[in-house]
Every structure is written in structure tokens, then in C-alpha cells.
mmCIF file of C-alpha atoms in Angstrom:
data_model
loop_
_atom_site.group_PDB
_atom_site.id
_atom_site.type_symbol
_atom_site.label_atom_id
_atom_site.label_comp_id
_atom_site.label_asym_id
_atom_site.label_seq_id
_atom_site.Cartn_x
_atom_site.Cartn_y
_atom_site.Cartn_z
ATOM 1 C CA UNK A 1 21.052 33.460 12.737
ATOM 2 C CA UNK A 2 24.219 32.639 14.649
ATOM 3 C CA UNK A 3 27.906 33.236 14.074
ATOM 4 C CA UNK A 4 30.131 30.404 15.222
ATOM 5 C CA UNK A 5 33.878 30.621 15.669
ATOM 6 C CA UNK A 6 35.738 27.364 15.819
ATOM 7 C CA UNK A 7 39.424 26.820 16.451
ATOM 8 C CA UNK A 8 41.869 25.552 15.536
ATOM 9 C CA UNK A 9 40.939 25.509 11.859
ATOM 10 C CA UNK A 10 43.378 22.685 11.243
ATOM 11 C CA UNK A 11 46.003 20.679 13.058
ATOM 12 C CA UNK A 12 48.391 17.814 12.496
ATOM 13 C CA UNK A 13 48.781 15.648 15.579
ATOM 14 C CA UNK A 14 50.813 12.662 16.640
ATOM 15 C CA UNK A 15 49.003 9.429 17.370
ATOM 16 C CA UNK A 16 48.324 8.876 21.040
ATOM 17 C CA UNK A 17 47.928 12.581 21.812
ATOM 18 C CA UNK A 18 44.744 14.587 22.380
ATOM 19 C CA UNK A 19 43.359 17.704 20.736
ATOM 20 C CA UNK A 20 40.751 20.069 22.149
ATOM 21 C CA UNK A 21 38.575 21.968 19.702
ATOM 22 C CA UNK A 22 36.845 25.129 20.834
ATOM 23 C CA UNK A 23 33.515 26.496 19.639
ATOM 24 C CA UNK A 24 32.250 29.981 20.470
ATOM 25 C CA UNK A 25 28.764 31.236 19.532
ATOM 26 C CA UNK A 26 27.783 34.891 19.356
ATOM 27 C CA UNK A 27 24.496 34.284 21.193
ATOM 28 C CA UNK A 28 23.220 32.085 23.973
ATOM 29 C CA UNK A 29 21.982 28.690 22.816
ATOM 30 C CA UNK A 30 20.610 25.736 24.698
ATOM 31 C CA UNK A 31 22.090 22.973 22.602
ATOM 32 C CA UNK A 32 25.321 22.740 20.663
ATOM 33 C CA UNK A 33 26.165 19.863 18.353
ATOM 34 C CA UNK A 34 29.418 18.227 17.355
ATOM 35 C CA UNK A 35 29.727 16.445 14.023
ATOM 36 C CA UNK A 36 32.428 14.443 12.310
ATOM 37 C CA UNK A 37 32.855 14.570 8.555
ATOM 38 C CA UNK A 38 35.201 11.881 7.312
ATOM 39 C CA UNK A 39 36.852 12.377 3.921
ATOM 40 C CA UNK A 40 34.277 12.183 1.150
ATOM 41 C CA UNK A 41 31.484 11.331 3.540
ATOM 42 C CA UNK A 42 28.484 12.987 5.075
ATOM 43 C CA UNK A 43 28.039 14.432 8.519
ATOM 44 C CA UNK A 44 27.872 12.104 11.483
ATOM 45 C CA UNK A 45 26.549 13.491 14.741
ATOM 46 C CA UNK A 46 28.924 12.757 17.605
ATOM 47 C CA UNK A 47 27.035 14.290 20.506
ATOM 48 C CA UNK A 48 24.716 17.009 21.709
ATOM 49 C CA UNK A 49 26.091 19.332 24.378
ATOM 50 C CA UNK A 50 23.662 20.904 26.819
ATOM 51 C CA UNK A 51 24.731 23.513 29.311
ATOM 52 C CA UNK A 52 24.710 22.205 32.846
ATOM 53 C CA UNK A 53 24.384 18.522 32.032
ATOM 54 C CA UNK A 54 26.334 15.678 30.520
ATOM 55 C CA UNK A 55 26.545 15.538 26.755
ATOM 56 C CA UNK A 56 24.374 13.017 24.948
ATOM 57 C CA UNK A 57 26.419 10.745 22.693
ATOM 58 C CA UNK A 58 25.259 9.006 19.550
ATOM 59 C CA UNK A 59 25.757 5.341 18.933
ATOM 60 C CA UNK A 60 29.398 4.553 18.278
ATOM 61 C CA UNK A 61 30.781 7.517 20.204
ATOM 62 C CA UNK A 62 31.819 7.443 23.863
ATOM 63 C CA UNK A 63 32.701 10.059 26.406
ATOM 64 C CA UNK A 64 36.162 8.618 27.109
ATOM 65 C CA UNK A 65 37.156 9.123 23.485
ATOM 66 C CA UNK A 66 35.301 12.396 22.861
ATOM 67 C CA UNK A 67 34.881 14.286 26.135
ATOM 68 C CA UNK A 68 32.817 17.439 25.787
ATOM 69 C CA UNK A 69 32.567 20.477 28.002
ATOM 70 C CA UNK A 70 29.782 23.039 28.003
ATOM 71 C CA UNK A 71 30.597 25.577 30.716
ATOM 72 C CA UNK A 72 28.120 28.225 29.577
ATOM 73 C CA UNK A 73 25.505 29.003 26.939
ATOM 74 C CA UNK A 74 27.951 30.344 24.343
ATOM 75 C CA UNK A 75 30.908 27.964 24.494
ATOM 76 C CA UNK A 76 31.755 24.290 24.124
ATOM 77 C CA UNK A 77 34.824 22.152 23.613
ATOM 78 C CA UNK A 78 35.300 18.728 22.060
ATOM 79 C CA UNK A 79 38.418 16.732 22.846
ATOM 80 C CA UNK A 80 39.588 13.942 20.592
ATOM 81 C CA UNK A 81 41.541 11.672 22.925
ATOM 82 C CA UNK A 82 44.294 9.143 22.318
ATOM 83 C CA UNK A 83 44.169 9.850 18.624
ATOM 84 C CA UNK A 84 44.814 7.364 15.851
ATOM 85 C CA UNK A 85 44.971 7.941 12.078
ATOM 86 C CA UNK A 86 41.325 6.813 11.877
ATOM 87 C CA UNK A 87 40.384 10.002 13.739
ATOM 88 C CA UNK A 88 41.567 12.110 10.816
ATOM 89 C CA UNK A 89 38.435 14.037 9.846
ATOM 90 C CA UNK A 90 36.808 17.411 9.813
ATOM 91 C CA UNK A 91 35.083 18.181 13.098
ATOM 92 C CA UNK A 92 32.222 20.644 12.984
ATOM 93 C CA UNK A 93 30.439 22.563 15.699
ATOM 94 C CA UNK A 94 26.820 23.499 15.080
ATOM 95 C CA UNK A 95 23.843 25.202 16.663
ATOM 96 C CA UNK A 96 20.259 24.901 15.560
ATOM 97 C CA UNK A 97 17.356 27.290 15.375
ATOM 98 C CA UNK A 98 14.285 25.147 16.039
ATOM 99 C CA UNK A 99 10.888 26.497 15.317
ATOM 100 C CA UNK A 100 8.666 25.804 12.343
ATOM 101 C CA UNK A 101 11.680 23.965 11.007
ATOM 102 C CA UNK A 102 15.239 23.410 12.112
ATOM 103 C CA UNK A 103 17.980 25.504 10.574
ATOM 104 C CA UNK A 104 21.563 24.658 11.425
ATOM 105 C CA UNK A 105 24.511 27.033 11.637
ATOM 106 C CA UNK A 106 28.042 25.737 11.478
ATOM 107 C CA UNK A 107 31.518 26.780 12.453
ATOM 108 C CA UNK A 108 34.176 26.622 9.766
ATOM 109 C CA UNK A 109 35.335 23.252 10.969
ATOM 110 C CA UNK A 110 38.585 21.799 12.268
ATOM 111 C CA UNK A 111 40.544 19.687 9.822
ATOM 112 C CA UNK A 112 42.439 17.124 11.884
ATOM 113 C CA UNK A 113 45.201 14.938 10.508
ATOM 114 C CA UNK A 114 46.686 12.276 12.778
ATOM 115 C CA UNK A 115 50.088 10.929 11.805
ATOM 116 C CA UNK B 1 13.331 5.669 9.623
ATOM 117 C CA UNK B 2 13.824 9.002 7.924
ATOM 118 C CA UNK B 3 16.546 9.223 5.317
ATOM 119 C CA UNK B 4 17.929 11.374 2.513
ATOM 120 C CA UNK B 5 19.495 10.017 -0.659
ATOM 121 C CA UNK B 6 21.383 12.222 -3.066
ATOM 122 C CA UNK B 7 23.287 11.504 -6.219
ATOM 123 C CA UNK B 8 26.870 10.451 -5.891
ATOM 124 C CA UNK B 9 29.621 12.736 -6.967
ATOM 125 C CA UNK B 10 31.759 14.158 -8.053
ATOM 126 C CA UNK B 11 29.715 15.980 -10.632
ATOM 127 C CA UNK B 12 31.972 17.730 -13.130
ATOM 128 C CA UNK B 13 30.586 20.401 -15.430
ATOM 129 C CA UNK B 14 31.868 23.160 -17.628
ATOM 130 C CA UNK B 15 31.162 26.765 -16.772
ATOM 131 C CA UNK B 16 27.674 27.939 -17.875
ATOM 132 C CA UNK B 17 26.335 24.384 -17.983
ATOM 133 C CA UNK B 18 22.988 23.431 -16.469
ATOM 134 C CA UNK B 19 23.160 21.748 -13.083
ATOM 135 C CA UNK B 20 20.888 19.188 -11.492
ATOM 136 C CA UNK B 21 21.744 17.377 -8.265
ATOM 137 C CA UNK B 22 19.097 14.832 -7.359
ATOM 138 C CA UNK B 23 17.790 14.411 -3.830
ATOM 139 C CA UNK B 24 15.033 12.105 -2.634
ATOM 140 C CA UNK B 25 13.836 11.531 0.879
ATOM 141 C CA UNK B 26 11.931 9.128 3.065
ATOM 142 C CA UNK B 27 10.062 10.603 5.995
ATOM 143 C CA UNK B 28 6.868 10.354 7.948
ATOM 144 C CA UNK B 29 4.731 13.428 8.133
ATOM 145 C CA UNK B 30 5.728 16.653 6.443
ATOM 146 C CA UNK B 31 9.422 17.385 6.794
ATOM 147 C CA UNK B 32 11.126 20.610 5.868
ATOM 148 C CA UNK B 33 13.790 20.266 3.202
ATOM 149 C CA UNK B 34 17.117 22.017 2.808
ATOM 150 C CA UNK B 35 20.156 22.359 0.644
ATOM 151 C CA UNK B 36 23.386 23.280 2.396
ATOM 152 C CA UNK B 37 26.643 24.161 0.673
ATOM 153 C CA UNK B 38 30.186 23.650 1.927
ATOM 154 C CA UNK B 39 32.825 25.680 0.127
ATOM 155 C CA UNK B 40 36.432 24.457 0.358
ATOM 156 C CA UNK B 41 37.862 24.946 3.834
ATOM 157 C CA UNK B 42 34.596 26.183 5.304
ATOM 158 C CA UNK B 43 31.697 24.911 7.343
ATOM 159 C CA UNK B 44 28.265 24.269 5.937
ATOM 160 C CA UNK B 45 25.855 27.104 5.243
ATOM 161 C CA UNK B 46 22.219 27.085 4.314
ATOM 162 C CA UNK B 47 21.676 27.586 0.586
ATOM 163 C CA UNK B 48 17.897 27.292 0.358
ATOM 164 C CA UNK B 49 14.931 25.697 2.027
ATOM 165 C CA UNK B 50 11.288 24.679 1.509
ATOM 166 C CA UNK B 51 8.913 23.992 4.353
ATOM 167 C CA UNK B 52 5.850 22.564 2.594
ATOM 168 C CA UNK B 53 4.819 20.754 -0.551
ATOM 169 C CA UNK B 54 5.167 22.690 -3.814
ATOM 170 C CA UNK B 55 7.301 25.380 -2.153
ATOM 171 C CA UNK B 56 10.241 26.507 -4.233
ATOM 172 C CA UNK B 57 13.378 27.549 -2.436
ATOM 173 C CA UNK B 58 15.810 29.783 -4.271
ATOM 174 C CA UNK B 59 19.084 31.580 -3.620
ATOM 175 C CA UNK B 60 22.136 32.645 -5.645
ATOM 176 C CA UNK B 61 20.543 31.330 -8.838
ATOM 177 C CA UNK B 62 19.900 27.908 -7.343
ATOM 178 C CA UNK B 63 16.374 26.513 -7.071
ATOM 179 C CA UNK B 64 14.720 23.444 -5.618
ATOM 180 C CA UNK B 65 11.039 22.504 -5.488
ATOM 181 C CA UNK B 66 9.495 20.384 -2.727
ATOM 182 C CA UNK B 67 7.744 17.547 -4.593
ATOM 183 C CA UNK B 68 5.741 15.457 -2.179
ATOM 184 C CA UNK B 69 4.377 13.146 -4.869
ATOM 185 C CA UNK B 70 7.888 12.081 -5.860
ATOM 186 C CA UNK B 71 9.485 12.746 -2.425
ATOM 187 C CA UNK B 72 12.153 14.792 -4.135
ATOM 188 C CA UNK B 73 13.965 18.100 -3.726
ATOM 189 C CA UNK B 74 16.331 18.324 -6.677
ATOM 190 C CA UNK B 75 18.782 21.232 -6.822
ATOM 191 C CA UNK B 76 19.058 23.109 -10.125
ATOM 192 C CA UNK B 77 20.954 26.042 -11.549
ATOM 193 C CA UNK B 78 20.714 27.282 -15.085
ATOM 194 C CA UNK B 79 24.306 28.412 -15.579
ATOM 195 C CA UNK B 80 27.008 27.367 -13.145
ATOM 196 C CA UNK B 81 30.186 29.271 -12.390
ATOM 197 C CA UNK B 82 33.599 28.146 -11.192
ATOM 198 C CA UNK B 83 32.770 29.718 -7.823
ATOM 199 C CA UNK B 84 29.921 27.217 -7.401
ATOM 200 C CA UNK B 85 32.454 24.431 -6.918
ATOM 201 C CA UNK B 86 31.639 23.026 -3.488
ATOM 202 C CA UNK B 87 30.013 20.098 -1.721
ATOM 203 C CA UNK B 88 26.207 20.240 -1.623
ATOM 204 C CA UNK B 89 24.185 18.509 1.095
ATOM 205 C CA UNK B 90 20.495 17.773 0.989
ATOM 206 C CA UNK B 91 18.837 17.514 4.397
ATOM 207 C CA UNK B 92 15.458 17.223 6.036
ATOM 208 C CA UNK B 93 14.115 18.360 9.367
ATOM 209 C CA UNK B 94 11.675 15.858 10.775
ATOM 210 C CA UNK B 95 8.776 16.239 13.184
ATOM 211 C CA UNK B 96 11.200 15.950 16.099
ATOM 212 C CA UNK B 97 13.288 18.814 14.650
ATOM 213 C CA UNK B 98 16.127 16.399 14.011
ATOM 214 C CA UNK B 99 18.236 17.052 10.952
ATOM 215 C CA UNK B 100 18.861 14.106 8.641
ATOM 216 C CA UNK B 101 21.705 14.580 6.167
ATOM 217 C CA UNK B 102 22.389 13.223 2.723
ATOM 218 C CA UNK B 103 25.864 11.986 1.840
ATOM 219 C CA UNK B 104 26.845 15.158 0.007
ATOM 220 C CA UNK B 105 27.642 15.704 -3.657
ATOM 221 C CA UNK B 106 30.898 17.277 -4.706
ATOM 222 C CA UNK B 107 30.496 19.688 -7.630
ATOM 223 C CA UNK B 108 33.475 20.630 -9.770
ATOM 224 C CA UNK B 109 33.089 23.394 -12.317
ATOM 225 C CA UNK B 110 35.798 23.729 -14.943
ATOM 226 C CA UNK B 111 36.435 27.034 -16.736
#
């Protein structure tokens, strides 16, 4: 299992500004995942963050809008840049235990409201 | 491609009622199946899992059986409590270890 600490837990931001979300894991992991959960909707994978290489972004997400850092095996950040009200969502950090099957562990999420 | 379909919410029940949340999947091969729960203000956490056909996952009074013949993994609980109010996600893990998520079903339990 893994314990994931994510902060901030919530924030209200002005449009045009940027917010950096931090994710700390209690053990070393190769891959960390960032998801977006829009109100009333399911999880959408934004990108996969590997230590020592560029993050891999899913279709519809770009590095200029969602830059990701992964400086070591226990930490990652996601920045939501030049925010607009459409960016209002819950952002979730996750790690996965892949073996016979994949089990995901999540941080508590960051509830972002852009005004 | 692989996909998960679960019943739309919200599902509203009275305390001690019987719960069923339907989940069906489309996948090649033999995926593993999961139910995750998201309590208000929290991240998702694994509720139960089943890794092969006819397996029954269970936890906290919830059960789900992996039915390959109907490609289903319905979540059930015999007597729900107010504390069960949450969003429930059905998911599968495919042969590439990728997680595929359902849309989530919000459950509201009234006292």
C-alpha cells in the first residue's frame, strides 16, 4: 500500500493565475499519475510522471497548461497554468501497484475553484 | 477498446435498504475488476476487487461477483447506512495494467 499526501486540499484562485499542487508519497514509486475529476464526472487521466524524464500527457492535455515536475521518486507537482473557470475541478494524485493486477492509491485531492 | 459502464446516479435510498449498483465492462482478455469509493472531501480508496471469473470481492458488508458470462461486476449491500453515502467507481485493470474507470455513481442514504 501507499500513503499519499496532497496539498493544498482546496483553493479558490483568480482567473489568469497559476496553482501548483504537491503530492508526496511515503515510499519510492516509479510512476505517479495526475487525474482531473470534473463536477459529477469520472476520472480523466492528465499525465503520467516518471522520475528523470518528461511527463507523458494524455490526449487533450498539454505541458504548457499542466506542467509537471518529478524531482525524485517520492514527490511530484502539477501546475494548473493561466487558469479559467473551466479548470475548476478536483485534481487527484495517484500511484499504482502493478503486479497480478493494478491497484491504485490516491491522495485526498485538491478542490480547485477558479473565479 | 476497453470500457466500464455503471448506472447513473444519484441513487437515493433509505437506511437499511438493499443496494445494487450495476457495472458492466467491455475488455479483451481477463481483466481484474474493482470497486473504489470516494467519501465526501476525500480521494478514492479501494473497496473491493476480483481478479478472475466467479471471484467474489467483499469488504465492509459490500460484495461484488465477477461474472464473465454477463461481463458484469455489480456492487451489492444488504443494509446500507448513512455513512455509506459516497461516490462509487467501478474500474478494470487490463492486460497492460491500465486502469479504466466508470463514470461513478453517487449514493445518498437518508436516515
